[in-house]
Amino acid sequence: MKRTVYSLALAALLAGPAAHAQTPTPAKFQVATEQFADLRMLRYQVPGFAQLSAKQKEMLYYLSEAALSGRDIVYDQNYKHNLRVRRTLEAIWAANQQNLKGAQAAEAEKLNVYAKRVWFSNGIHHHYSTRKFVPECSAAYFTKLVKGVDAKTLPLEKGETVDKFVAFITPIVFDPNVAPKKVNQVAGQDLLATSATNFYEGVTQAEAEAFYAQKIDKKDQRPISYGLNSKLIKNKSGQLEERTWSAQGMYAPAIKRIVYWLQKAADVAENPTQKEALTKLISFYQTGSLKTWDDYNIAWVKDTKSAIDVVNGFIEVYGDPLGYRATYESVVSFRDEEATKRIKAIGDQAQWFEDHSPIMDQHKKKNVVGITAKVITVVMESGDAAPSTPIGINLPNATWIRKEYGSKSVNLGNIVEAYDQASASSGALTEFAFDPAEVARVRQYGALAGKLHTDMHEVIGHASGQINPGVGTTKETLKSYASALEEGRADLVALYYLPDVKLQELGVAPSPDVAKAEYDSYLRGGLITQLTRLQLGETVEEAHMRNRQMISKWVLEKGKADNVVEMVKRDGKTYVHINDYTKLRGLFGQLLRELQRITSEGDYAAGKNLIETYGVQVDPELHKEVLARYQKLNIAPYQGFIQPKLVPVMSGSKITDVKVEYPTNFAQQMLDFGKKYSLLPDYN
């Protein structure tokens, strides 16, 4: 799969214990707004926006409009019927609100929660577990609402009656056995036949793999990202063909609108380099050419001077069980100059970290090039990056571009700050930490430790190591395990170097206790607290969760002889306790060496064995215990964001300034987005 993927923001169950805020939340700005199901909605501020020039603000407005114009795409990518479900919920929303104070208040509130979950997950499958969730209200109540609204507001097909529509949509919404999982990763099953994601139609896993095996030349040193921007279908003749996402193909109405706003942004670009990158991105959207996509990524990497930056395109492949096709996303930002000093200090020493890595010499890069590291202030997120957002980004994903031209590694500074502020009052730390010393250490250094881990994961983790000549990309060799192994490799680079005196010499870590705080938090999360994200009886399937559990269980087992890490039972509660931090670092180094070997050599069997042995299975008794302890804390395990609103100040047809507003109502923002950015038909 990809060489670098996002480090997903850990919600209260991990971020709370690991990264308590050092500064109290300002009284005038409320970060947390509401909580429902297993979700909590937050808001983030955009500090420094007012100090930007009018031209910079104008460009950020255009880029934000481009970002939001692709919103429909990710719904359709996640599941074929998602747009129809979302538009049904939007049509009945107002009628449902009228029932909140009457005899049907309980049913109305349950439907409200379901609608918010759909908006949060960009569809009917959980944004993290990818399992389908269903409304807790009755199907009869839902049907009554649908039949009670004006039929013209419903997403009916041509000639379809309301009765036929209800019969069609009800099982899609209510039946847990219809499209039960968006992305299935269970070994031994046909991953396409058992996944609801809308990237394939009428195609088996074996057929898809054979299709790309014929296309891909492993000797090609600069391969395009086959399948990245298309849907693979079986046509009427029984042949496989790709439906490309472009202004001339699938998703054309939304993509044309993205192009419109990108062109306006290019017209006010900060410099020629930035304009060139945006022009190539526009060309990619217009043509769908993956060669042009590579050209754009090279131009984007070269743009290091601009304060404003944007991620926009089909980028991450978590939604494809085979790791070829990417979901649409966009992150609009500008550089935080002061905070960038910390991450830049690490990026500037990338070659030193590579040279001193415990991986085999033949797997090390002899010349680490072009790593641009910075902290950014996010202005707008859309598609697969919202409402649930990354906290770190390292792109591009193409291995050969990273090797020849470098990469950009960023920490989403104001997003991390909002998470820290929201988790400051969490009780999870005292509930799950082993002793008061661990609590004190995390409270003192946890926020910094978490940021450093993200910095190194993105900057030197994903950028490290190299694949042996002729081996092929990880999506070809490691297949469905590629993402989990890659995230594990990047995590291990960060974990291995956190205690290194080099960080103190660079002035980014004031004490060895910073590393201890992160080691405590990482193993606590990997062995215990992340279990709150699973229902009883479930195994671990999400890539980041598999990676964390795999690493944590591996070091627990391999360190048993020396009692490096132990699981301690006290008063009926289980805790993780690290007895030897130095030996633990050594174990992290050993596992990093092995993961890099697996990646470099394309050792599928070894990679599969690591994930299946350590990263998948869950102890049911421990799981039951952890869920009971966590339930008492009343903390939602996942968090996401209401986006700021950019409001242009006009003088005639010209934008003279842009103001930032901070909406507080998640549902209202989703309804507004549904009206303004509903650009695609129900089926594409």
JSON list of C-alpha atoms in Angstrom, two decimals, residues 345-418:
[
{"chain": "A", "resi": 345, "resn": "ALA", "atom": "CA", "xyz": [14.71, 20.56, 13.71]},
{"chain": "A", "resi": 346, "resn": "ILE", "atom": "CA", "xyz": [13.86, 16.87, 13.32]},
{"chain": "A", "resi": 347, "resn": "GLY", "atom": "CA", "xyz": [13.42, 17.00, 9.55]},
{"chain": "A", "resi": 348, "resn": "ASP", "atom": "CA", "xyz": [16.77, 18.71, 9.06]},
{"chain": "A", "resi": 349, "resn": "GLN", "atom": "CA", "xyz": [18.46, 15.72, 10.71]},
{"chain": "A", "resi": 350, "resn": "ALA", "atom": "CA", "xyz": [16.68, 13.05, 8.68]},
{"chain": "A", "resi": 351, "resn": "GLN", "atom": "CA", "xyz": [19.91, 11.63, 7.29]},
{"chain": "A", "resi": 352, "resn": "TRP", "atom": "CA", "xyz": [21.39, 11.29, 10.79]},
{"chain": "A", "resi": 353, "resn": "PHE", "atom": "CA", "xyz": [18.33, 9.33, 11.94]},
{"chain": "A", "resi": 354, "resn": "GLU", "atom": "CA", "xyz": [18.52, 7.13, 8.86]},
{"chain": "A", "resi": 355, "resn": "ASP", "atom": "CA", "xyz": [22.23, 6.44, 9.33]},
{"chain": "A", "resi": 356, "resn": "HIS", "atom": "CA", "xyz": [21.79, 5.52, 13.01]},
{"chain": "A", "resi": 357, "resn": "SER", "atom": "CA", "xyz": [18.68, 3.39, 12.55]},
{"chain": "A", "resi": 358, "resn": "PRO", "atom": "CA", "xyz": [18.78, -0.25, 13.77]},
{"chain": "A", "resi": 359, "resn": "ILE", "atom": "CA", "xyz": [17.55, -1.48, 10.36]},
{"chain": "A", "resi": 360, "resn": "MET", "atom": "CA", "xyz": [19.91, -3.39, 8.04]},
{"chain": "A", "resi": 361, "resn": "ASP", "atom": "CA", "xyz": [22.40, -1.27, 6.12]},
{"chain": "A", "resi": 362, "resn": "GLN", "atom": "CA", "xyz": [21.14, -2.46, 2.76]},
{"chain": "A", "resi": 363, "resn": "HIS", "atom": "CA", "xyz": [17.67, -1.16, 3.65]},
{"chain": "A", "resi": 364, "resn": "LYS", "atom": "CA", "xyz": [18.85, 2.35, 4.54]},
{"chain": "A", "resi": 365, "resn": "LYS", "atom": "CA", "xyz": [18.62, 5.32, 2.21]},
{"chain": "A", "resi": 366, "resn": "LYS", "atom": "CA", "xyz": [22.07, 6.61, 1.40]},
{"chain": "A", "resi": 367, "resn": "ASN", "atom": "CA", "xyz": [20.72, 10.03, 0.49]},
{"chain": "A", "resi": 368, "resn": "VAL", "atom": "CA", "xyz": [17.53, 11.17, 2.20]},
{"chain": "A", "resi": 369, "resn": "VAL", "atom": "CA", "xyz": [16.29, 14.08, 0.09]},
{"chain": "A", "resi": 370, "resn": "GLY", "atom": "CA", "xyz": [13.79, 16.89, 0.25]},
{"chain": "A", "resi": 371, "resn": "ILE", "atom": "CA", "xyz": [11.98, 16.38, 3.55]},
{"chain": "A", "resi": 372, "resn": "THR", "atom": "CA", "xyz": [10.00, 19.54, 4.26]},
{"chain": "A", "resi": 373, "resn": "ALA", "atom": "CA", "xyz": [8.73, 19.53, 7.83]},
{"chain": "A", "resi": 374, "resn": "LYS", "atom": "CA", "xyz": [6.32, 22.08, 9.24]},
{"chain": "A", "resi": 375, "resn": "VAL", "atom": "CA", "xyz": [3.44, 22.73, 11.60]},
{"chain": "A", "resi": 376, "resn": "ILE", "atom": "CA", "xyz": [0.32, 24.01, 9.86]},
{"chain": "A", "resi": 377, "resn": "THR", "atom": "CA", "xyz": [-2.78, 25.91, 10.92]},
{"chain": "A", "resi": 378, "resn": "VAL", "atom": "CA", "xyz": [-5.81, 24.23, 9.36]},
{"chain": "A", "resi": 379, "resn": "VAL", "atom": "CA", "xyz": [-8.46, 26.45, 7.80]},
{"chain": "A", "resi": 380, "resn": "MET", "atom": "CA", "xyz": [-10.80, 23.86, 6.26]},
{"chain": "A", "resi": 381, "resn": "GLU", "atom": "CA", "xyz": [-11.08, 20.08, 5.95]},
{"chain": "A", "resi": 382, "resn": "SER", "atom": "CA", "xyz": [-13.36, 18.07, 3.71]},
{"chain": "A", "resi": 383, "resn": "GLY", "atom": "CA", "xyz": [-14.01, 14.63, 2.26]},
{"chain": "A", "resi": 384, "resn": "ASP", "atom": "CA", "xyz": [-12.28, 11.80, 4.07]},
{"chain": "A", "resi": 385, "resn": "ALA", "atom": "CA", "xyz": [-10.42, 14.32, 6.28]},
{"chain": "A", "resi": 386, "resn": "ALA", "atom": "CA", "xyz": [-13.62, 15.53, 7.96]},
{"chain": "A", "resi": 387, "resn": "PRO", "atom": "CA", "xyz": [-15.26, 15.55, 10.43]},
{"chain": "A", "resi": 388, "resn": "SER", "atom": "CA", "xyz": [-12.71, 13.00, 11.70]},
{"chain": "A", "resi": 389, "resn": "THR", "atom": "CA", "xyz": [-9.28, 14.39, 10.93]},
{"chain": "A", "resi": 390, "resn": "PRO", "atom": "CA", "xyz": [-5.63, 13.38, 10.84]},
{"chain": "A", "resi": 391, "resn": "ILE", "atom": "CA", "xyz": [-3.18, 15.04, 13.21]},
{"chain": "A", "resi": 392, "resn": "GLY", "atom": "CA", "xyz": [-0.18, 14.44, 10.96]},
{"chain": "A", "resi": 393, "resn": "ILE", "atom": "CA", "xyz": [0.33, 14.19, 7.21]},
{"chain": "A", "resi": 394, "resn": "ASN", "atom": "CA", "xyz": [3.25, 12.88, 5.18]},
{"chain": "A", "resi": 395, "resn": "LEU", "atom": "CA", "xyz": [2.89, 12.97, 1.40]},
{"chain": "A", "resi": 396, "resn": "PRO", "atom": "CA", "xyz": [3.16, 12.08, -1.43]},
{"chain": "A", "resi": 397, "resn": "ASN", "atom": "CA", "xyz": [2.57, 8.36, -1.18]},
{"chain": "A", "resi": 398, "resn": "ALA", "atom": "CA", "xyz": [4.47, 7.30, -4.31]},
{"chain": "A", "resi": 399, "resn": "THR", "atom": "CA", "xyz": [7.72, 5.71, -3.17]},
{"chain": "A", "resi": 400, "resn": "TRP", "atom": "CA", "xyz": [9.79, 6.80, -6.16]},
{"chain": "A", "resi": 401, "resn": "ILE", "atom": "CA", "xyz": [8.73, 10.44, -5.85]},
{"chain": "A", "resi": 402, "resn": "ARG", "atom": "CA", "xyz": [9.67, 10.42, -2.18]},
{"chain": "A", "resi": 403, "resn": "LYS", "atom": "CA", "xyz": [13.04, 8.89, -3.01]},
{"chain": "A", "resi": 404, "resn": "GLU", "atom": "CA", "xyz": [13.89, 11.25, -5.87]},
{"chain": "A", "resi": 405, "resn": "TYR", "atom": "CA", "xyz": [12.16, 14.48, -4.86]},
{"chain": "A", "resi": 406, "resn": "GLY", "atom": "CA", "xyz": [11.34, 14.18, -1.16]},
{"chain": "A", "resi": 407, "resn": "SER", "atom": "CA", "xyz": [8.17, 14.67, 0.83]},
{"chain": "A", "resi": 408, "resn": "LYS", "atom": "CA", "xyz": [6.23, 17.06, 3.00]},
{"chain": "A", "resi": 409, "resn": "SER", "atom": "CA", "xyz": [5.65, 16.18, 6.64]},
{"chain": "A", "resi": 410, "resn": "VAL", "atom": "CA", "xyz": [3.22, 18.28, 8.61]},
{"chain": "A", "resi": 411, "resn": "ASN", "atom": "CA", "xyz": [1.72, 18.41, 12.08]},
{"chain": "A", "resi": 412, "resn": "LEU", "atom": "CA", "xyz": [-1.78, 19.91, 12.21]},
{"chain": "A", "resi": 413, "resn": "GLY", "atom": "CA", "xyz": [-1.02, 22.30, 15.04]},
{"chain": "A", "resi": 414, "resn": "ASN", "atom": "CA", "xyz": [-4.39, 23.88, 15.79]},
{"chain": "A", "resi": 415, "resn": "ILE", "atom": "CA", "xyz": [-6.14, 20.50, 15.46]},
{"chain": "A", "resi": 416, "resn": "VAL", "atom": "CA", "xyz": [-3.77, 18.97, 18.03]},
{"chain": "A", "resi": 417, "resn": "GLU", "atom": "CA", "xyz": [-4.31, 21.97, 20.31]},
{"chain": "A", "resi": 418, "resn": "ALA", "atom": "CA", "xyz": [-8.08, 21.52, 20.14]}
]
